[in-house]
Tab-separated table of C-alpha atoms in Angstrom:
chain	number	residue	atom	x	y	z
A	13	MET	CA	102.853	176.013	231.849
A	14	LYS	CA	100.003	173.766	231.223
A	15	SER	CA	98.822	176.018	228.043
A	16	LEU	CA	102.298	175.788	226.831
A	17	LYS	CA	102.534	172.005	227.094
A	18	ALA	CA	99.382	171.547	225.417
A	19	LYS	CA	100.123	174.118	222.758
A	20	MET	CA	103.179	172.186	222.045
A	21	ILE	CA	101.075	168.810	222.199
A	22	LEU	CA	98.767	170.146	219.853
A	23	ILE	CA	101.347	171.564	217.233
A	24	ILE	CA	103.432	168.100	217.396
A	25	ALA	CA	99.809	166.260	216.932
A	26	VAL	CA	99.200	168.534	213.728
A	27	LEU	CA	102.598	168.167	212.444
A	28	LEU	CA	102.518	164.138	212.554
A	29	THR	CA	98.920	164.245	211.447
A	30	CYS	CA	100.055	166.181	208.353
A	31	ILE	CA	103.308	164.106	207.721
A	32	THR	CA	101.036	160.763	208.064
A	33	GLY	CA	98.519	162.231	205.807
A	34	PHE	CA	101.321	163.548	203.074
A	35	ILE	CA	102.786	160.038	203.338
A	36	GLY	CA	99.634	158.185	203.073
A	37	ILE	CA	98.859	160.372	199.909
A	38	LEU	CA	102.020	159.834	198.477
A	39	SER	CA	101.712	156.142	198.916
A	40	TYR	CA	98.284	156.015	197.485
A	41	VAL	CA	99.503	157.863	194.542
A	42	ASN	CA	102.437	155.245	193.915
A	43	ALA	CA	100.348	152.258	194.524
A	44	ARG	CA	97.782	153.361	192.210
A	45	ASP	CA	100.573	154.464	189.468
A	46	ALA	CA	102.405	150.878	189.898
A	47	VAL	CA	98.905	149.131	189.693
A	48	THR	CA	97.795	150.920	186.579
A	49	HIS	CA	101.462	150.370	185.074
A	50	GLU	CA	100.816	146.622	185.671
A	51	VAL	CA	97.682	146.372	184.481
A	52	THR	CA	98.402	148.314	181.285
A	53	GLU	CA	101.450	145.709	180.521
A	54	ALA	CA	99.452	142.866	181.002
A	55	LEU	CA	96.898	144.353	178.753
A	56	LYS	CA	99.399	145.015	176.169
A	57	MET	CA	100.939	141.535	176.669
A	58	ALA	CA	97.439	139.796	176.146
A	59	SER	CA	96.562	141.943	173.122
A	60	GLY	CA	99.937	141.180	171.671
A	61	GLN	CA	99.166	137.364	171.915
A	62	ALA	CA	95.615	137.960	170.520
A	63	VAL	CA	97.178	139.477	167.806
A	64	LYS	CA	99.835	136.635	167.248
A	65	LEU	CA	96.857	133.921	167.621
A	66	VAL	CA	94.717	135.914	164.803
A	67	THR	CA	97.584	136.241	162.630
A	68	SER	CA	98.590	132.745	162.969
A	69	ARG	CA	95.540	131.568	162.036
A	70	VAL	CA	95.041	133.816	158.962
A	71	GLU	CA	98.167	132.896	157.736
A	72	THR	CA	97.516	129.212	158.174
A	73	GLN	CA	94.588	129.694	156.198
A	74	THR	CA	96.238	132.062	153.207
A	75	THR	CA	99.137	129.205	153.341
A	76	PHE	CA	96.784	126.606	152.635
A	77	LEU	CA	95.102	128.470	149.615
A	78	GLU	CA	98.372	129.238	148.113
A	79	ALA	CA	99.551	125.605	148.039
A	80	VAL	CA	95.989	124.497	146.967
A	81	ALA	CA	96.262	127.518	144.042
A	82	ARG	CA	99.207	125.377	142.512
A	83	TYR	CA	96.823	122.448	141.438
A	84	GLN	CA	97.179	122.291	137.744
A	85	PRO	CA	93.672	122.185	136.574
A	86	PHE	CA	93.126	125.013	138.661
A	87	ILE	CA	96.011	126.950	136.951
A	88	ASN	CA	94.606	125.552	133.432
A	89	TYR	CA	91.214	127.108	134.196
A	90	ALA	CA	92.315	130.435	135.352
A	91	SER	CA	94.636	130.866	132.688
A	92	SER	CA	92.905	129.286	129.682
A	93	GLY	CA	89.339	128.567	130.738
A	94	THR	CA	89.918	124.819	130.506
A	95	LYS	CA	86.721	123.077	132.159
A	96	LEU	CA	87.054	121.747	135.319
A	97	GLN	CA	86.012	118.031	135.330
A	98	ASP	CA	84.398	116.142	138.248
A	99	ALA	CA	87.500	115.185	139.973
A	100	ASP	CA	88.654	118.761	140.098
A	101	PHE	CA	85.444	119.670	141.950
A	102	GLN	CA	85.880	116.739	144.089
A	103	TYR	CA	89.218	118.035	144.925
A	104	MET	CA	87.952	121.438	145.720
A	105	LYS	CA	85.319	120.028	147.958
A	106	ALA	CA	87.810	118.050	149.741
A	107	GLU	CA	90.000	120.921	150.346
A	108	LYS	CA	87.615	123.085	151.637
A	109	GLY	CA	86.555	120.637	153.956
A	110	ARG	CA	89.834	119.758	155.209
A	111	MET	CA	90.414	123.586	156.361
A	112	GLY	CA	86.816	124.450	157.221
A	113	PHE	CA	86.035	126.739	154.387
A	114	GLU	CA	82.289	127.106	153.547
A	115	THR	CA	83.260	127.047	149.593
A	116	LEU	CA	86.490	127.528	147.640
A	117	ALA	CA	86.302	129.100	144.360
A	118	ILE	CA	88.759	129.330	141.381
A	119	VAL	CA	88.823	132.576	139.577
A	120	ASN	CA	89.994	133.573	136.189
A	121	GLN	CA	91.544	137.176	135.316
A	122	LYS	CA	88.317	138.597	134.220
A	123	GLY	CA	86.868	138.000	137.676
A	124	GLU	CA	84.664	134.855	136.544
A	125	ALA	CA	84.306	132.641	139.537
A	126	MET	CA	83.666	128.693	139.870
A	127	ARG	CA	82.696	128.013	143.085
A	128	SER	CA	83.063	124.389	144.537
A	129	ASP	CA	79.138	124.273	144.828
A	130	GLY	CA	79.032	124.897	141.072
A	131	THR	CA	77.744	128.434	141.166
A	132	VAL	CA	79.249	130.689	138.584
A	133	LEU	CA	79.642	134.319	139.526
A	134	ASN	CA	81.385	137.511	138.789
A	135	ILE	CA	83.823	139.207	141.534
A	136	ALA	CA	85.672	141.406	139.638
A	137	ASP	CA	84.424	144.405	141.800
A	138	ARG	CA	85.752	142.692	145.055
A	139	ASP	CA	89.103	144.434	146.468
A	140	TYR	CA	90.242	140.961	147.699
A	141	PHE	CA	90.026	139.717	144.095
A	142	VAL	CA	92.003	142.722	142.775
A	143	THR	CA	94.581	142.459	145.555
A	144	ALA	CA	95.258	138.691	144.816
A	145	LYS	CA	95.270	139.250	141.163
A	146	LYS	CA	98.507	141.412	141.575
A	147	GLY	CA	100.108	138.404	143.246
A	148	LYS	CA	99.473	139.253	147.041
A	149	PRO	CA	97.276	137.224	149.212
A	150	ALA	CA	94.363	139.191	150.237
A	151	ILE	CA	91.930	139.060	153.109
A	152	SER	CA	88.496	140.608	152.886
A	153	ASP	CA	86.819	143.027	155.256
A	154	VAL	CA	83.265	141.371	156.049
A	155	VAL	CA	81.596	141.203	153.127
A	156	ILE	CA	77.990	139.978	152.091
A	157	ASP	CA	78.456	136.536	150.081
A	158	LYS	CA	77.021	137.001	146.747
A	159	VAL	CA	75.482	133.749	146.615
A	160	THR	CA	74.438	132.957	150.405
A	161	GLY	CA	73.477	136.906	151.169
A	162	LYS	CA	75.367	136.177	154.717
A	163	PRO	CA	78.389	137.949	156.256
A	164	VAL	CA	81.513	136.091	155.462
A	165	VAL	CA	85.373	136.754	155.230
A	166	ILE	CA	87.105	135.814	152.390
A	167	TYR	CA	90.802	134.796	151.874
A	168	ALA	CA	92.323	134.864	148.290
A	169	ALA	CA	95.654	133.476	147.210
A	170	PRO	CA	97.064	134.229	143.576
A	171	VAL	CA	97.172	131.370	141.288
A	172	PRO	CA	100.509	131.258	139.874
A	173	ASP	CA	101.744	130.033	136.502
A	174	ASN	CA	105.328	130.403	135.348
A	175	GLY	CA	106.034	133.510	137.434
A	176	ARG	CA	102.991	135.433	136.677
A	177	THR	CA	99.559	135.486	138.232
A	178	VAL	CA	96.656	134.060	136.159
A	179	GLY	CA	93.920	133.909	138.487
A	180	VAL	CA	92.729	133.424	142.141
A	181	LEU	CA	91.755	131.025	144.536
A	182	TYR	CA	89.489	132.154	147.464
A	183	GLY	CA	87.698	130.340	150.318
A	184	VAL	CA	84.648	131.668	152.192
A	185	ARG	CA	84.701	131.480	156.284
A	186	ASN	CA	81.987	132.346	158.203
A	187	VAL	CA	82.478	135.843	160.024
A	188	ARG	CA	81.714	134.414	163.409
A	189	GLU	CA	84.890	132.143	163.411
A	190	LEU	CA	87.005	135.384	163.709
A	191	SER	CA	84.980	135.952	166.716
A	192	ASN	CA	85.218	132.475	168.056
A	193	ILE	CA	89.014	132.894	168.202
A	194	LEU	CA	88.746	135.988	170.250
A	195	GLU	CA	86.036	134.372	172.782
A	196	GLY	CA	88.936	132.300	174.344
A	197	ILE	CA	90.697	135.517	175.467
A	198	THR	CA	89.665	137.017	178.948
A	199	ILE	CA	91.474	139.788	180.511
A	200	GLY	CA	90.653	139.484	184.607
A	201	LYS	CA	87.429	137.896	185.488
A	202	SER	CA	85.226	140.194	183.059
A	203	GLY	CA	87.372	141.447	180.618
A	204	TYR	CA	87.173	140.485	176.539
A	205	ALA	CA	88.828	140.929	173.493
A	206	TYR	CA	87.376	142.642	170.584
A	207	MET	CA	88.718	143.318	167.098
A	208	ILE	CA	88.574	146.408	164.742
A	209	ASN	CA	90.034	146.486	161.391
């Protein structure tokens, strides 16, 4: 009798252990999946906010350039080569400082750029120039500035005149500024954001 009672207790104990183990494993898997789902959703939300922040800053820069590109002396320079006066350079310098650009430049259809520092160079081979010349604002990849030799990002806007694009206005920004935007975005205690093109 004792051995039958012991066998029954052993069988019940093994069954309870198996059932408890199965429930434990099932609970662990469900909890892991729930946490993974929550973390994934939080990352999607954080990355979406980061994209909106960067997009907003970029749109602010291009909108600014589109407004400055309507300055009549810039239109005259781009369309017919009319020489810029000292007051025009002062305006260009004031506007570049107001929006934090390192330099601004007005460019004619041939790609000849007159920079706010007085430097003249040809940027006809640059993609941002080609795109803006077609009437669309453009932002470059990281490029090496032809004057300073430093890595920069260039924002370009078309210079409009009577419904056609006669030139391009571009602004140069330090590449570090894009990184600075992302530095403020953290995920958890040690997560960080980064940008790929």
